[in-house]
Coordinates of C-alpha atoms in Angstrom, one line a residue:
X1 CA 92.1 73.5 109.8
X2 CA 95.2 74.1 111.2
X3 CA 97.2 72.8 108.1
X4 CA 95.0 75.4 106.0
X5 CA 96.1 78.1 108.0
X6 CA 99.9 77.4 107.7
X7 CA 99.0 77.4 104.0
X8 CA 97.6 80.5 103.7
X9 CA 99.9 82.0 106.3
X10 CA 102.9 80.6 103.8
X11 CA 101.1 82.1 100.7
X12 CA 100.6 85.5 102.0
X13 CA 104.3 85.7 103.1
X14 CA 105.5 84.6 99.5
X15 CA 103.3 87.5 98.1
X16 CA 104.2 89.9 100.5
X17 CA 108.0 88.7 99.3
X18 CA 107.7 89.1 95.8
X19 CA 105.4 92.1 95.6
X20 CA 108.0 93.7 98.1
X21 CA 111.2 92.7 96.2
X22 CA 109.1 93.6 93.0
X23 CA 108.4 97.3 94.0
X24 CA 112.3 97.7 95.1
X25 CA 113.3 96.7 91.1
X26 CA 110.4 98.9 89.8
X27 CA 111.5 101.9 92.3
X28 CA 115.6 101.1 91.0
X29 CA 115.1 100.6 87.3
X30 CA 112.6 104.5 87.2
X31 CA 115.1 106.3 89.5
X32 CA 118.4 104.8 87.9
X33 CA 117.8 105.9 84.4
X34 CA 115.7 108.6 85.3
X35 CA 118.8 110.5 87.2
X36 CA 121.3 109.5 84.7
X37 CA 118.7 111.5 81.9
X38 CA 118.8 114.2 83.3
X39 CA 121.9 114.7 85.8
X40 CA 121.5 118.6 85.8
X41 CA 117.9 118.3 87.7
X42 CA 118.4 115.6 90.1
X43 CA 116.6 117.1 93.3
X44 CA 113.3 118.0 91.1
X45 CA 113.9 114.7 89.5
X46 CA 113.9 112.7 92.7
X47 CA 111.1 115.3 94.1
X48 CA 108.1 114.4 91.0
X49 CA 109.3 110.8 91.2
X50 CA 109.0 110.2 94.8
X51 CA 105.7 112.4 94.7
X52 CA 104.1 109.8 92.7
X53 CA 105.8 107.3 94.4
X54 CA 103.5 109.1 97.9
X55 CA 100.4 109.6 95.9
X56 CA 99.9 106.6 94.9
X57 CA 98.6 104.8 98.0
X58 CA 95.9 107.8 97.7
X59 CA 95.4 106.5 94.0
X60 CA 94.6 102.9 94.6
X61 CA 92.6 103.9 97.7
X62 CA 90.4 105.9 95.1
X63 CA 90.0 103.1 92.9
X64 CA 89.8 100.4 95.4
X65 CA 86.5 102.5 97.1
X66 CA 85.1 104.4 94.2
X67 CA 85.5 101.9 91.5
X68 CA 85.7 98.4 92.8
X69 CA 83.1 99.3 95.8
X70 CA 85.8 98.2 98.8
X71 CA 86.2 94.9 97.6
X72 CA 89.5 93.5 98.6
X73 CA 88.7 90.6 95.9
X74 CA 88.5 92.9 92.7
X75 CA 91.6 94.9 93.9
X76 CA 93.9 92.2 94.5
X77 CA 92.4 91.0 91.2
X78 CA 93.1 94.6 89.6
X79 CA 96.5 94.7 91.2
X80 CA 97.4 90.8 89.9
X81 CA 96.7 91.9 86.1
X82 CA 96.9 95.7 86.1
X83 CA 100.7 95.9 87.5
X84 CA 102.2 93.6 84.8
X85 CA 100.0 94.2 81.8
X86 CA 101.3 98.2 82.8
X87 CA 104.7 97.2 83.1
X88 CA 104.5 95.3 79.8
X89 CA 103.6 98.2 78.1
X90 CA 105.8 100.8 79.0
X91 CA 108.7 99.5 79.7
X92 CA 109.9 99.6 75.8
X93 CA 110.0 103.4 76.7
X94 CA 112.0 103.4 80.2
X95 CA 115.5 103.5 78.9
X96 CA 118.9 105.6 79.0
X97 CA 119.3 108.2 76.8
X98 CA 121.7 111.3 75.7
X99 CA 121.3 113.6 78.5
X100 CA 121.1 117.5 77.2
X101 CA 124.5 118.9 77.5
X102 CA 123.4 122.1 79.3
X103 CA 120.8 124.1 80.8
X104 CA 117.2 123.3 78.8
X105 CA 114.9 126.0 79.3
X106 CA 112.4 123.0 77.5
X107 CA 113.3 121.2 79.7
X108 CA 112.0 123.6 82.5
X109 CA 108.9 124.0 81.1
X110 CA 108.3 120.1 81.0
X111 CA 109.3 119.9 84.6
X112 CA 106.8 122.7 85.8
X113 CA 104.1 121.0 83.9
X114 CA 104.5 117.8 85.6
X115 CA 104.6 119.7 88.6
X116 CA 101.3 121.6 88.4
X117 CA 100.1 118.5 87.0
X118 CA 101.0 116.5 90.2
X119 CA 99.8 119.0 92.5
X120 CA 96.0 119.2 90.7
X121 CA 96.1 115.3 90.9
X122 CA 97.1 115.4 95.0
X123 CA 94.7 117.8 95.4
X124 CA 92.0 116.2 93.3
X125 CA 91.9 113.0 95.5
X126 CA 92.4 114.5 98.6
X127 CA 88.7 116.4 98.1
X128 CA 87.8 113.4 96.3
X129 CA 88.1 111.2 99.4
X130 CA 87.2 113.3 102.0
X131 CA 83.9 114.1 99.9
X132 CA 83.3 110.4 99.1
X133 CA 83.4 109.6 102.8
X134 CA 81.2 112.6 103.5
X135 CA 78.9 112.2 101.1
X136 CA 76.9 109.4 99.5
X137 CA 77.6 110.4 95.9
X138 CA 75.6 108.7 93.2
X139 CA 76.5 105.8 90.9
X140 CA 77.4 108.3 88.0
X141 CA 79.6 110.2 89.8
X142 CA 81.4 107.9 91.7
X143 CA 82.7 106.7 88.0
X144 CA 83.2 110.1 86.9
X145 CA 85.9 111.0 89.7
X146 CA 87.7 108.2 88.7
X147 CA 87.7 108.9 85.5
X148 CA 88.8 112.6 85.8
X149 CA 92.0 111.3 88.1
X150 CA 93.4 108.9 85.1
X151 CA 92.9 112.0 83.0
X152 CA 95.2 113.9 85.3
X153 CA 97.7 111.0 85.8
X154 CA 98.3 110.3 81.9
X155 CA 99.2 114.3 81.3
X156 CA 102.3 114.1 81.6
X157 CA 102.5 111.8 78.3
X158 CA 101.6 114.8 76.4
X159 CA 105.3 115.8 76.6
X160 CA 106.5 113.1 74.9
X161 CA 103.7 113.6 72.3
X162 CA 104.4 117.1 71.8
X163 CA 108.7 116.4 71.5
X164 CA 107.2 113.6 68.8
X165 CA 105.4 115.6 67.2
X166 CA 108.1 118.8 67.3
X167 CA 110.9 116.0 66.1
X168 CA 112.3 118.1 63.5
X169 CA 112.6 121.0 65.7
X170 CA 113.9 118.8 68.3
X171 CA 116.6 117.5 66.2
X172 CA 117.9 120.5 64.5
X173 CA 118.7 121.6 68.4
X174 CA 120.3 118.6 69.4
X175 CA 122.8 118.8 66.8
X176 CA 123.2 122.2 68.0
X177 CA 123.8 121.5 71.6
X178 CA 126.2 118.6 70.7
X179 CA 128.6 120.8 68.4
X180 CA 129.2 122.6 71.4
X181 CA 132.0 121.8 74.1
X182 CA 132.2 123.5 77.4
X183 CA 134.5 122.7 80.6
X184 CA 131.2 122.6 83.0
X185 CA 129.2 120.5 80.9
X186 CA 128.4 117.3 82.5
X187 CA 128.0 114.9 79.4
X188 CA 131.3 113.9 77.8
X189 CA 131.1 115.0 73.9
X190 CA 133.7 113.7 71.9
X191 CA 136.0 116.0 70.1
X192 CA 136.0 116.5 65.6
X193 CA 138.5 114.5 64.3
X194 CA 140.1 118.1 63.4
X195 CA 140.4 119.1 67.0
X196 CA 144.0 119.0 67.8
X197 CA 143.3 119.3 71.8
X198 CA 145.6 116.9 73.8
X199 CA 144.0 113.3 73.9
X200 CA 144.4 112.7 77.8
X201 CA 141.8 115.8 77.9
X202 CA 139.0 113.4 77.9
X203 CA 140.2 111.7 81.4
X204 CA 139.0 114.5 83.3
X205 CA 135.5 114.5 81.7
X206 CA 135.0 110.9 82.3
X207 CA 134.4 110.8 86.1
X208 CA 131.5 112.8 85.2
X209 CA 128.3 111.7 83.5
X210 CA 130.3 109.9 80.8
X211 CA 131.8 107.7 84.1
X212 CA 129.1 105.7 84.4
X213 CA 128.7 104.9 80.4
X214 CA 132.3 103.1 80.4
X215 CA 133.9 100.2 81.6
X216 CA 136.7 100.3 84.5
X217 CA 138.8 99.1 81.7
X218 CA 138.5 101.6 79.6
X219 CA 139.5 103.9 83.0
X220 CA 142.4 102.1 83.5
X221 CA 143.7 102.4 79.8
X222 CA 143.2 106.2 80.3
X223 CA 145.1 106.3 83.5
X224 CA 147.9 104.1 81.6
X225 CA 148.1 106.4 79.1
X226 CA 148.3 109.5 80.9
X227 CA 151.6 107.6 83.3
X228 CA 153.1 107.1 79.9
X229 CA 152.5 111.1 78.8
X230 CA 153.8 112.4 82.5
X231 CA 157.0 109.1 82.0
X232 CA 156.0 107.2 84.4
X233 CA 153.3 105.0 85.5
X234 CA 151.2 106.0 88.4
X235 CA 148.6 104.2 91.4
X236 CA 145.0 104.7 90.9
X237 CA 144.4 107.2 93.4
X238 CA 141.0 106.9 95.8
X239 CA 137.9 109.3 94.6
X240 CA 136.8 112.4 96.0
X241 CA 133.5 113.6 96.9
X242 CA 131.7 114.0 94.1
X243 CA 133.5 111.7 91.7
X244 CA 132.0 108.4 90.9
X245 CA 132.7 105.7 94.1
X246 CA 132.4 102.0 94.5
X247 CA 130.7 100.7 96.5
X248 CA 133.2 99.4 98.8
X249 CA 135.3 102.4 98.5
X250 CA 131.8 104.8 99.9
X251 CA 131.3 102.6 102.8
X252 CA 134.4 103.5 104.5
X253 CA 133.8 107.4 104.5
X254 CA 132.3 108.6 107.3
X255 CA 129.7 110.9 105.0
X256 CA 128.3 107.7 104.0
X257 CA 127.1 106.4 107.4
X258 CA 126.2 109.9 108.6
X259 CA 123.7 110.4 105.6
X260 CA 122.5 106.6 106.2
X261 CA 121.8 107.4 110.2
X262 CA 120.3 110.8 108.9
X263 CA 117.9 109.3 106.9
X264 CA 117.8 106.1 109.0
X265 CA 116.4 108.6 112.1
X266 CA 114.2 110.9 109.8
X267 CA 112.4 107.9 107.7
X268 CA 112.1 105.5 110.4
X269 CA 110.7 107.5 112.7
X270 CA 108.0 108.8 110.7
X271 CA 107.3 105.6 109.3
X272 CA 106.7 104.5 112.7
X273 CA 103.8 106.9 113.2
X274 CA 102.2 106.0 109.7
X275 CA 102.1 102.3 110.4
X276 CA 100.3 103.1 114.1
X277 CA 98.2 106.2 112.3
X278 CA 95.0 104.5 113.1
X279 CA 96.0 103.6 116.7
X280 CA 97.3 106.8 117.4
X281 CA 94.0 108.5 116.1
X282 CA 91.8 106.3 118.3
X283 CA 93.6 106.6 121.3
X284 CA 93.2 110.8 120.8
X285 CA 89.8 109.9 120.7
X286 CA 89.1 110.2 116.6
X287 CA 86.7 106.8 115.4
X288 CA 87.1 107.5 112.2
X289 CA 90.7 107.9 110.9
X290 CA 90.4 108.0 107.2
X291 CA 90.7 111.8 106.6
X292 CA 93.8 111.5 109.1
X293 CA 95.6 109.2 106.6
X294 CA 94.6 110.8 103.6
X295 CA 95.8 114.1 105.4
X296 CA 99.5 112.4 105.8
X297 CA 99.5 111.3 102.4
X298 CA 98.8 114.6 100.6
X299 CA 101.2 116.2 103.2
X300 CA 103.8 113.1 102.4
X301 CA 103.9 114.1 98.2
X302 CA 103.8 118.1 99.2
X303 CA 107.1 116.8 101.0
X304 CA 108.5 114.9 98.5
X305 CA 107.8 117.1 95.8
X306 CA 108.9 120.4 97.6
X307 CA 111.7 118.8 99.3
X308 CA 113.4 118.4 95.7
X309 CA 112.4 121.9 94.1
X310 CA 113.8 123.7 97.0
X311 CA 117.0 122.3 97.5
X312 CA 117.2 121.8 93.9
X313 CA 116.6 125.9 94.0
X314 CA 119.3 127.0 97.0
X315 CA 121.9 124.2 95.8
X316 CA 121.9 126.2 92.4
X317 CA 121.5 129.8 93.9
X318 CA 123.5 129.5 97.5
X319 CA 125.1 126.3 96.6
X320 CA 123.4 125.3 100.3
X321 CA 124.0 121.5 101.1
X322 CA 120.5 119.4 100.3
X323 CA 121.0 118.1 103.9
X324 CA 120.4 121.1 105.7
X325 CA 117.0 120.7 104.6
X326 CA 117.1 117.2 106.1
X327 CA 118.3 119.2 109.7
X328 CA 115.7 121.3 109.9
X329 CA 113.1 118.9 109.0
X330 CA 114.2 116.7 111.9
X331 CA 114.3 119.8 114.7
X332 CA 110.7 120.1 113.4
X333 CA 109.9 116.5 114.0
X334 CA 111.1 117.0 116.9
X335 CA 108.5 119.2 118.5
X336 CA 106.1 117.6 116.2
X337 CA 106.8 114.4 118.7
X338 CA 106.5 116.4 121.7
X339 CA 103.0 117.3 120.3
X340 CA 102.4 113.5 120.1
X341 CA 103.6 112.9 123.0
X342 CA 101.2 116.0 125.0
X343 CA 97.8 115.3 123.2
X344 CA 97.0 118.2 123.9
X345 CA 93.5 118.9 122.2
X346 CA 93.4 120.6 118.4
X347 CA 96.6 119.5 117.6
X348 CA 96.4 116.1 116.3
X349 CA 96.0 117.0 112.5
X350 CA 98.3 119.8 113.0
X351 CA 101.0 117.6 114.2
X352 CA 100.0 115.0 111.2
X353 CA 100.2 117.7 108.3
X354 CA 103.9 118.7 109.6
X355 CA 105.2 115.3 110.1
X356 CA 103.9 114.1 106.4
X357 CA 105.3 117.2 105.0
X358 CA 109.1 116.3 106.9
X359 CA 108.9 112.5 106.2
X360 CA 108.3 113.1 102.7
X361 CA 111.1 115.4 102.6
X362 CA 113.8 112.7 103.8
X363 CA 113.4 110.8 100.5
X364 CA 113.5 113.5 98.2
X365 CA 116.8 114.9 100.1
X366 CA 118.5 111.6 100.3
X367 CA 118.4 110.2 96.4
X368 CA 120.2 113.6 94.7
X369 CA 122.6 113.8 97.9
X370 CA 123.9 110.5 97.0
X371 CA 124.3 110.7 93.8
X372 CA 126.1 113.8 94.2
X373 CA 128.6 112.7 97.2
X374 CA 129.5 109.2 95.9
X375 CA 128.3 109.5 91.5
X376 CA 125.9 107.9 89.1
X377 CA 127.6 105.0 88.1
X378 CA 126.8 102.9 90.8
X379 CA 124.2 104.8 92.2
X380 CA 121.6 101.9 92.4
X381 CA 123.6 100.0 94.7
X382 CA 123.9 103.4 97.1
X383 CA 120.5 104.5 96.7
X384 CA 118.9 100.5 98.3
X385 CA 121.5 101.0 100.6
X386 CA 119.7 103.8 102.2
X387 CA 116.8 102.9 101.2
X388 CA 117.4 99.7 104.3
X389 CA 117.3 102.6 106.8
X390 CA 113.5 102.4 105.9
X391 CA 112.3 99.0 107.0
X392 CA 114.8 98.9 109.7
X393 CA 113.4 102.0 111.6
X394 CA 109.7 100.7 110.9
X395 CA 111.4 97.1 112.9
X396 CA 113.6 99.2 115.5
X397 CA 110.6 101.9 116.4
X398 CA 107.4 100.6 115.0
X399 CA 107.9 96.7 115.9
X400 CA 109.7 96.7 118.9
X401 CA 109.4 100.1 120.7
X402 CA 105.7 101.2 119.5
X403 CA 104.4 97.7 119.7
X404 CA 105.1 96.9 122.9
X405 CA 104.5 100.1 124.7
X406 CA 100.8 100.1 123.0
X407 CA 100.2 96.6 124.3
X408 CA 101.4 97.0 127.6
X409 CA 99.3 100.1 128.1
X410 CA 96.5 98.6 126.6
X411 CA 97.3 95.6 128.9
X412 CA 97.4 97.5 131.9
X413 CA 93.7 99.5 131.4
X414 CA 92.2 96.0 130.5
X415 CA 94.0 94.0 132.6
X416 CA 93.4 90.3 132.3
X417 CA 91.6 90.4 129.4
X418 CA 94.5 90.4 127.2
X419 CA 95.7 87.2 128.0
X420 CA 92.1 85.9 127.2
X421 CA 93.5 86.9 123.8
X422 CA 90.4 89.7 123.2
X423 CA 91.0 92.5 120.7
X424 CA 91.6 95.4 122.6
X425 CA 93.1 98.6 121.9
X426 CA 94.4 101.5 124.0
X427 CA 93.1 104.8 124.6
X428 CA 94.4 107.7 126.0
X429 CA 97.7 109.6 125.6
X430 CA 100.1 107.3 127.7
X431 CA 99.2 105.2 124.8
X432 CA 102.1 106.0 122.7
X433 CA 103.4 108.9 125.2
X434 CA 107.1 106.5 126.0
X435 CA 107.3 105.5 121.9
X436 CA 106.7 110.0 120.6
X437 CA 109.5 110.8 123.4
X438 CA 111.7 108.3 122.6
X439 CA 111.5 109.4 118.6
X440 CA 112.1 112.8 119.9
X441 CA 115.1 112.1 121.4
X442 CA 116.2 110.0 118.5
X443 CA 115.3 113.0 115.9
X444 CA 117.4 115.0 118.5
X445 CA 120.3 113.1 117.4
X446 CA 119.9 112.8 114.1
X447 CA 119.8 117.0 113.8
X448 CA 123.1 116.9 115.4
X449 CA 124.5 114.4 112.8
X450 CA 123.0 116.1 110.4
X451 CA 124.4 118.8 110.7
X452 CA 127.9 117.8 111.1
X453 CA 127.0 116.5 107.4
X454 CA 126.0 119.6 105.9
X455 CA 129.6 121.5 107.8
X456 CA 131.4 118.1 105.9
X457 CA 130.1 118.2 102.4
X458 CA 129.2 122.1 102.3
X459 CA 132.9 123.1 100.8
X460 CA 131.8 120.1 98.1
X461 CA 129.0 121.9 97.2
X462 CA 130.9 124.5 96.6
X463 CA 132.6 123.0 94.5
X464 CA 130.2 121.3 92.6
X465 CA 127.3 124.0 92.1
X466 CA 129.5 127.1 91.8
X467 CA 128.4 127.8 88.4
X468 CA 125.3 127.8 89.4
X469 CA 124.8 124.3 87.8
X470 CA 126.2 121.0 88.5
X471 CA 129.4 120.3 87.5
X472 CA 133.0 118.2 88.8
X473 CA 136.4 119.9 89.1
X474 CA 139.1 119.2 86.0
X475 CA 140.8 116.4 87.9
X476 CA 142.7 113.3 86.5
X477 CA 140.9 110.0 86.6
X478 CA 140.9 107.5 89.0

């Protein structure tokens, strides 16, 4: 018996490993090529990305209850062959393409449409659930609902359809947009053969968007040749904010660790209340804490997706720093703590609804920031960087701090009953009163940094989104 159990115990850990490891390539590959398509939009991209990214818990919940009737065979079964035979099929279409050269008022359009589509769908299941554990709905209806949400979830492929169908249209326009060459245009277009522009000229556009299409030797034949134009040959000097960065060169700035202990404060602290949602419910004295997590979800996606339209929206306008959205979402958390922390009756969903709204926020802030501080080329390599501030708060503050001050308040109401080994659980504010303060204080600090952040990068911002659209200074390359 005890042999079996190791067995199991050794399986589940594999799976947990590669469905884990599997969901980090899924999450690179989609955001990669997603922010190098379309460079200009990179907060709404990162918003309607990471929104689906929220929603979809809420998604396979649906499914799981309405469709497979709660049986954790069938979804595990659904998840086995539905995930690859998905990936299989789509991933012929996730590739790099020819970003549009300027503003696309098209392109607009699309993005608003996937927008209202995405809100529709939140909203959809969040009635959906709360009226399915409500109600008993009938057999036909509970495979209606269903139904009706993969409607909603495959709209946006009649973009794609549409552009297919409009190819002529579609083409003439391109050809129109690429016969055009302007100093703030992000995309490198290469000049007529009857252009008689000096040749180093294309240096300075290559740091941008081009950067990350060639090779560092094709860099270094550039800087060559432009030693040889001035007479004499000169070091590769360091990049600048904004300009494309290795990866060991970002990790000696100091903006790098600050927006890593940003996000690292904001992320894994809320993940810490998310993983102890159920506890924390109970011990405020609600039994049933389904509508609580369905709650935190919707508010996680309106996060996610706002968090990216509005800083997408006062980057371009004010040229206002996307981490000053991360600052005030954190001086908000940190009352939202203290509201934890208090218990104080009528505020529990409150305090839930705020807290989904500023953890979802953090990711949507923290994917365009990098890109912008430290480039696209190798933004994959940056964005799982930060993306370890994630499970490391959820070990830090969920495993160490949250854990043990719930069982050693539930051990102290129960007494000896926990070493009997007896599931108990803890109710009452002290529950989790020591774990919400201490998140309070840490939220406290990462305002602060924070802000010291958005002083830091706000003269690159500046720089970058003066023309109300992203773009890098004329500098030589490095």
């Amino acid at each position: 018996m005890t042999l079996a159990r190791i067995l199991d115990s050794s399986l589940l850990w594999l799976a947990l490993c590669v469905a884990t490891n599997s969901s980090a390539w899924l999450s690179t590959a989609v955001l990669v090529t997603n922010m190098r398509n379309f460079p200009l939009s990179r907060g709404t991209v990162a918003g309607i990305l990471k929104g689906y990214g929220g929603i979809s818990a809420a998604v396979f919940t649906a499914i799981y209850s309405m469709l497979l009737h709660s049986s954790s065979s069938k979804l595990l079964m659904f998840l086995a062959l539905g995930v690859p035979v998905l990936c299989f099929l789509v991933m012929y279409f996730v590739k790099a393409c020819a970003p549009a050269s300027g503003e696309d008022s098209s392109e607009n359009g699309h993005f608003l449409f996937i927008q209202a589509v995405l809100i529709t769908l939140s909203l959809y299941i969040l009635i959906t659930t709360i009226l399915d554990h409500t109600l008993h709905l009938s057999a036909p209806i509970s495979y209606t609902l269903p139904v009706i949400m993969f409607v909603l979830l495959m709209a946006p492929f009649a973009i794609p359809i549409k552009m297919t169908l409009c190819r002529t249209m579609t083409r003439k326009s391109g050809m129109l947009d690429r016969s055009i060459v302007s100093s703030d245009n992000l995309i490198q277009v290469e000049a007529s053969a009857d252009k008689t522009e000096p040749f180093l000229k294309t240096s300075s556009s290559a740091q941008i968007l081009g950067s990350f299409q060639e090779s560092d030797e094709t860099s270094e034949a550039a800087n060559m040749l432009l030693a040889e134009g001035e007479g004499a040959v000169k070091k590769k000097r360091k990049p600048k904010r904004g300009e494309d960065f290795r990866f060991s060169e970002a990790i000696i700035k100091a903006d790098f660790w600050l927006l890593f202990f940003v996000y690292f404060v904001g992320v894994g602290s809320g993940v810490t209340v998310l993983n102890n949602l159920a506890q924390i419910g109970i011990a405020q004295g609600v039994q049933d804490t389904t509508v609580l997590l369905s709650l935190f979800s919707f508010c996680n996606f309106v996060g996610r997706l706002g968090g990216g339209t509005i800083s997408e929206h006062f980057v371009r306008s004010k040229t206002v720093p996307r981490t000053m959205w991360m600052t005030c979402t954190q001086i908000i958390m940190i009352i939202i703590y203290l509201l934890f922390a208090s218990a104080i009756d009528g505020t529990l969903y409150a305090a839930t609804s705020l807290l989904g709204i500023c953890y979802g926020v953090q990711f949507s802030i923290m994917i365009p920031t990098v890109s912008e501080l430290f480039g696209l080329k190798h933004f994959g390599i940056f964005y799982n960087f930060m993306s370890l501030g994630n499970p490391l708060g959820a070990f830090l503050f969920s495993g160490l701090l949250a854990g043990n001050v719930y069982d050693t308040e539930a051990a102290k109401q129960h007494g000896l009953d926990m070493l009997l080994g007896s599931s108990i659980s803890c109710t009452g504010p002290h529950c989790f009163r020591l774990t919400f303060l201490v998140l309070a204080g840490a939220c406290g600090v990462g305002s602060i940094l924070s802000l010291i952040l958005t002083m830091r990068i706000w003269p690159v911002y500046e720089m970058l989104y003066a023309g109300g659209s992203f773009s890098l200074p004329q500098t030589s390359a490095h």
